[in-house]
Amino acid sequence: MRLILVGPPGAGKGTQAVHLAAHYGIPHISTGDIFRHNMKNETELGMLAKSYVDRGELVPDTVTNEMVKDRLSDSDAKKGFLLDGFPRNVAQAELLRKILEKANTPLDAVLELALDDAEIIARLSGRRTCRNCGATFHMIYEKPATEGICDTCKSDLYQRPDDSEEVVKRRLEVYAEQTKPIVSFYQAEGILLTIPAVGDITEITQRAIAALTAAVSR
Ligand code: AMP
């Protein structure tokens, strides 16, 4: 399964990606997670990305594309992959198409998680992320067993600086202007599936698997 998850910030891409990657036995490749990991470790890539990520802007394609090319060439991605947060604009989608065409490994599907703006803002303002492993929780919808502590690795939870209200608004604008056009791009290729990203987490995962099963068996 070679799959892309697309949707506005807060639609639950990260959460669904974890479940879907486990279901299909494929690596979950999140460009946002790779940037955050590098920022935390203060690598050259992390320092370069930080000013963009903190403002809710896209990291330049030259940087992001190289990073994704490298990651897709790792051996675990040979059996398939789930890309979460990439592509984020049409130029990235075109680059990905070239890489996959060259390897003769076309995408199976692009799954769009659809959600309206008011719901997005409510979700993001309550989101908390683990400083260590990147797992996400929600103060109302997905509480950790102990407040402020990650269920998985017991590290501290924090609010991502780019989940503040002001930066969320900018991320939504960037999504509408730059990322939304890739939805039409994949629709034209006939591989777009759109599901509503409302309801509880398991329900959305089941909806996603049902849509993917129906599409790939066509
Ligand atoms: P995410 O965790 O997917 O919401 O990504 C967090 C931030 O990382 C974004 O707001 C961007 O600053 C950066 N980022 C993630 N993926 C990309 C990408 N494909 N292209 C450019 N910037 C990205």
XYZ file of N, CA, C and O in Angstrom, residues 103-196:
376
model
N 10.530 4.709 -10.184
C 10.628 3.418 -9.487
C 9.514 2.464 -9.907
O 9.459 1.321 -9.433
N 8.631 2.937 -10.772
C 7.479 2.135 -11.206
C 6.624 1.658 -10.025
O 6.185 0.507 -9.966
N 6.437 2.564 -9.073
C 5.643 2.247 -7.882
C 4.580 3.338 -7.688
O 4.763 4.236 -6.862
N 3.484 3.279 -8.454
C 2.471 4.337 -8.351
C 1.748 4.343 -7.001
O 1.731 3.319 -6.297
N 1.148 5.464 -6.689
C 0.347 5.563 -5.464
C -0.907 4.713 -5.600
O -1.471 4.612 -6.696
N -1.355 4.121 -4.501
C -2.635 3.399 -4.523
C -3.791 4.349 -4.262
O -4.853 4.207 -4.850
N -3.580 5.292 -3.355
C -4.688 6.200 -3.020
C -4.187 7.425 -2.271
O -3.111 7.413 -1.662
N -4.985 8.474 -2.352
C -4.772 9.686 -1.565
C -6.041 9.855 -0.738
O -7.136 9.975 -1.293
N -5.889 9.798 0.558
C -7.051 9.866 1.436
C -7.140 11.259 2.048
O -6.235 11.693 2.768
N -8.242 11.947 1.750
C -8.441 13.296 2.288
C -9.348 13.217 3.511
O -10.446 12.658 3.454
N -8.876 13.788 4.629
C -9.704 13.887 5.835
C -10.342 15.271 5.835
O -9.638 16.275 5.911
N -11.656 15.318 5.711
C -12.344 16.611 5.565
C -12.942 17.076 6.892
O -13.556 16.287 7.617
N -12.722 18.346 7.191
C -13.197 18.922 8.459
C -13.351 20.431 8.308
O -12.560 21.060 7.616
N -14.374 21.028 8.983
C -14.520 22.481 8.783
C -13.667 23.279 9.777
O -13.197 22.762 10.786
N -13.481 24.585 9.455
C -12.528 25.426 10.192
C -12.816 25.556 11.690
O -11.895 25.532 12.496
N -14.101 25.687 12.057
C -14.429 25.877 13.482
C -13.987 24.645 14.279
O -13.392 24.754 15.363
N -14.241 23.471 13.729
C -13.864 22.220 14.395
C -12.337 22.096 14.479
O -11.791 21.644 15.486
N -11.659 22.544 13.436
C -10.190 22.485 13.417
C -9.600 23.301 14.569
O -8.732 22.836 15.298
N -10.120 24.526 14.726
C -9.566 25.406 15.765
C -9.828 24.808 17.152
O -8.948 24.779 18.004
N -11.042 24.254 17.349
C -11.358 23.627 18.642
C -10.405 22.461 18.914
O -9.886 22.311 20.021
N -10.143 21.675 17.896
C -9.273 20.513 18.105
C -7.838 20.916 18.398
O -7.206 20.386 19.297
N -7.323 21.872 17.607
C -5.900 22.208 17.762
C -5.613 22.908 19.071
O -4.558 22.707 19.662
N -6.571 23.724 19.542
C -6.257 24.441 20.778
C -6.191 23.479 21.964
O -5.540 23.776 22.950
N -6.825 22.310 21.866
C -6.753 21.334 22.962
C -5.698 20.262 22.732
O -5.522 19.359 23.554
N -4.989 20.324 21.639
C -4.014 19.258 21.343
C -2.773 19.395 22.217
O -2.266 20.484 22.437
N -2.290 18.279 22.712
C -1.027 18.248 23.446
C -0.155 17.151 22.838
O -0.652 16.079 22.490
N 1.141 17.433 22.732
C 2.064 16.535 22.035
C 3.162 16.094 22.996
O 3.606 16.889 23.829
N 3.582 14.840 22.862
C 4.663 14.345 23.734
C 6.000 14.911 23.259
O 6.330 14.829 22.086
N 6.744 15.485 24.205
C 8.049 16.073 23.881
C 9.026 15.033 23.382
O 9.927 15.302 22.616
N 8.849 13.795 23.851
C 9.821 12.756 23.531
C 9.445 11.952 22.298
O 10.198 11.895 21.337
N 8.223 11.346 22.288
C 7.910 10.415 21.186
C 6.967 11.013 20.146
O 6.728 10.395 19.114
N 6.429 12.205 20.405
C 5.591 12.866 19.392
C 4.138 12.400 19.398
O 3.340 12.882 18.600
N 3.777 11.469 20.299
C 2.367 11.013 20.365
C 1.478 12.222 20.682
O 1.902 13.143 21.387
N 0.243 12.212 20.150
C -0.636 13.350 20.413
C -1.853 12.927 21.242
O -2.345 11.810 21.120
N -2.297 13.858 22.059
C -3.478 13.655 22.912
C -4.352 14.890 22.764
O -3.966 15.863 22.125
N -5.539 14.832 23.381
C -6.404 16.006 23.357
C -7.011 16.168 24.738
O -7.416 15.191 25.360
N -7.056 17.429 25.217
C -7.523 17.670 26.581
C -8.976 17.265 26.773
O -9.416 17.034 27.891
N -9.761 17.192 25.685
C -11.156 16.771 25.815
C -11.416 15.431 25.133
O -11.963 14.513 25.721
N -10.951 15.296 23.873
C -11.328 14.105 23.088
C -10.454 12.876 23.327
O -10.863 11.761 23.080
N -9.215 13.085 23.729
C -8.312 11.927 23.871
C -7.354 12.191 25.014
O -6.157 12.433 24.817
N -7.925 12.144 26.243
C -7.126 12.512 27.410
C -6.084 11.438 27.714
O -6.408 10.238 27.639
N -4.889 11.840 28.138
C -3.935 10.830 28.609
C -4.407 10.296 29.968
O -5.194 10.964 30.649
N -3.917 9.117 30.360
C -4.361 8.530 31.633
C -4.000 9.465 32.797
O -4.781 9.647 33.726
N -2.793 10.049 32.753
C -2.385 11.024 33.772
C -2.201 12.363 33.079
O -1.490 12.440 32.071
N -2.826 13.408 33.652
C -2.773 14.709 32.980
C -1.338 15.176 32.739
O -0.489 15.111 33.632
N -1.056 15.593 31.536
C 0.255 16.164 31.217
C 1.350 15.144 30.957
O 2.498 15.509 30.711
N 0.996 13.837 31.003
C 2.022 12.788 30.840
C 1.635 11.866 29.681
O 0.483 11.429 29.564
N 2.617 11.517 28.855
C 2.373 10.650 27.696
C 2.091 9.209 28.148
O 2.851 8.643 28.938
N 1.006 8.617 27.627
C 0.659 7.226 27.965
C 1.736 6.253 27.500
O 1.977 5.226 28.120
N 2.360 6.569 26.360
C 3.282 5.616 25.746
C 4.645 5.611 26.420
O 5.154 4.560 26.788
N 5.251 6.825 26.579
C 6.645 6.822 27.069
C 6.813 7.575 28.381
O 7.923 7.718 28.865
N 5.698 8.069 28.940
C 5.692 8.739 30.263
C 6.453 10.071 30.307
O 6.821 10.547 31.375
N 6.730 10.648 29.128
C 7.386 11.971 29.129
C 6.333 13.071 29.231
O 5.132 12.799 29.171
N 6.820 14.321 29.331
C 5.911 15.475 29.437
C 5.164 15.746 28.138
O 5.728 15.595 27.063
N 3.919 16.213 28.270
C 3.176 16.686 27.103
C 3.306 18.208 27.052
O 3.407 18.856 28.094
N 3.303 18.777 25.852
C 3.352 20.239 25.709
C 2.469 20.677 24.559
O 2.029 19.847 23.762
N 2.188 21.981 24.515
C 1.442 22.513 23.372
C 2.446 22.987 22.334
O 3.307 23.827 22.634
N 2.368 22.422 21.134
C 3.274 22.858 20.073
C 3.109 24.359 19.860
O 1.982 24.839 19.801
N 4.218 25.114 19.753
C 4.078 26.566 19.560
C 3.216 26.872 18.335
O 2.485 27.861 18.319
N 3.274 25.992 17.323
C 2.477 26.280 16.123
C 1.021 25.840 16.283
O 0.240 25.933 15.354
N 0.624 25.362 17.475
C -0.794 25.112 17.753
C -1.435 26.308 18.464
O -2.597 26.237 18.878
N -0.690 27.414 18.646
C -1.302 28.608 19.242
C -2.285 29.189 18.222
O -2.125 28.983 17.013
N -3.286 29.935 18.726
C -4.389 30.364 17.855
C -3.911 31.157 16.637
O -4.343 30.901 15.510
N -2.953 32.059 16.881
C -2.486 32.923 15.785
C -1.806 32.102 14.679
O -2.063 32.302 13.491
N -0.954 31.167 15.106
C -0.234 30.365 14.102
C -1.198 29.384 13.421
O -1.072 29.115 12.225
N -2.191 28.877 14.162
C -3.182 27.977 13.549
C -3.889 28.692 12.399
O -4.083 28.120 11.321
N -4.223 29.974 12.617
C -4.910 30.724 11.556
C -4.031 30.802 10.314
O -4.505 30.620 9.195
N -2.743 31.042 10.523
C -1.824 31.122 9.379
C -1.708 29.735 8.711
O -1.679 29.624 7.487
N -1.660 28.671 9.513
C -1.539 27.324 8.929
C -2.771 27.004 8.083
O -2.673 26.334 7.060
N -3.938 27.494 8.528
C -5.164 27.248 7.737
C -5.109 28.003 6.410
O -5.531 27.476 5.382
N -4.583 29.232 6.447
C -4.444 29.998 5.191
C -3.485 29.284 4.252
O -3.753 29.138 3.059
N -2.358 28.840 4.814
C -1.363 28.142 3.983
C -1.991 26.878 3.393
O -1.798 26.558 2.222
N -2.803 26.197 4.184
C -3.462 24.987 3.683
C -4.374 25.320 2.501
O -4.313 24.678 1.454
N -5.197 26.366 2.689
C -6.160 26.727 1.638
C -5.439 27.175 0.359
O -5.816 26.785 -0.743
N -4.376 27.965 0.537
C -3.698 28.528 -0.646
C -2.798 27.513 -1.334
O -2.749 27.443 -2.554
N -2.028 26.757 -0.538
C -0.978 25.935 -1.155
C -1.286 24.444 -1.190
O -0.907 23.755 -2.132
N -1.959 23.936 -0.152
C -2.124 22.482 -0.085
C -3.418 22.016 -0.742
O -3.439 20.989 -1.427
N -4.481 22.784 -0.566
C -5.782 22.363 -1.117
C -5.696 22.048 -2.629
O -6.326 21.096 -3.097
N -4.892 22.825 -3.415
C -4.797 22.494 -4.844
C -4.318 21.066 -5.134
O -4.632 20.524 -6.199
N -3.606 20.434 -4.210
C -3.166 19.054 -4.511
C -4.350 18.086 -4.475
O -4.296 17.013 -5.047
N -5.435 18.495 -3.789
C -6.624 17.645 -3.757
C -7.178 17.517 -5.186
O -7.483 16.414 -5.648
N -7.236 18.651 -5.911
C -7.708 18.605 -7.308
C -6.718 17.841 -8.189
O -7.116 17.124 -9.111
N -5.441 18.008 -7.874
C -4.381 17.321 -8.626
C -4.616 15.797 -8.580
O -4.599 15.109 -9.605
N -4.890 15.272 -7.382
C -5.082 13.821 -7.249
C -6.482 13.388 -7.692
O -6.667 12.250 -8.119
N -7.421 14.319 -7.603
C -8.768 14.000 -8.102
C -8.681 13.754 -9.608
O -9.251 12.807 -10.135
N -7.902 14.620 -10.278
C -7.733 14.480 -11.731
C -7.055 13.152 -12.070
O -7.296 12.582 -13.134
N -6.218 12.647 -11.163
C -5.567 11.344 -11.393
C -6.494 10.180 -11.070
O -6.152 9.028 -11.305
N -7.633 10.482 -10.463
C -8.616 9.445 -10.155
C -8.288 8.592 -8.933
O -8.817 7.496 -8.763
N -7.404 9.106 -8.042
C -7.047 8.288 -6.872
C -7.417 8.956 -5.550
O -7.004 8.521 -4.485
N -8.236 10.019 -5.632
C -8.613 10.728 -4.409
C -9.819 10.074 -3.728
O -10.814 9.770 -4.373
N -9.692 9.879 -2.410
C -10.827 9.411 -1.602
C -11.033 10.443 -0.505
O -10.065 10.825 0.149
N -12.257 10.899 -0.307
C -12.504 11.884 0.754
C -13.449 11.277 1.780
O -14.487 10.729 1.406
N -13.057 11.369 3.052
C -13.971 10.909 4.106
C -14.135 12.025 5.143
O -13.206 12.801 5.361
N -15.302 12.107 5.791
C -15.450 13.097 6.865
C -14.623 12.673 8.082
O -14.660 11.506 8.486
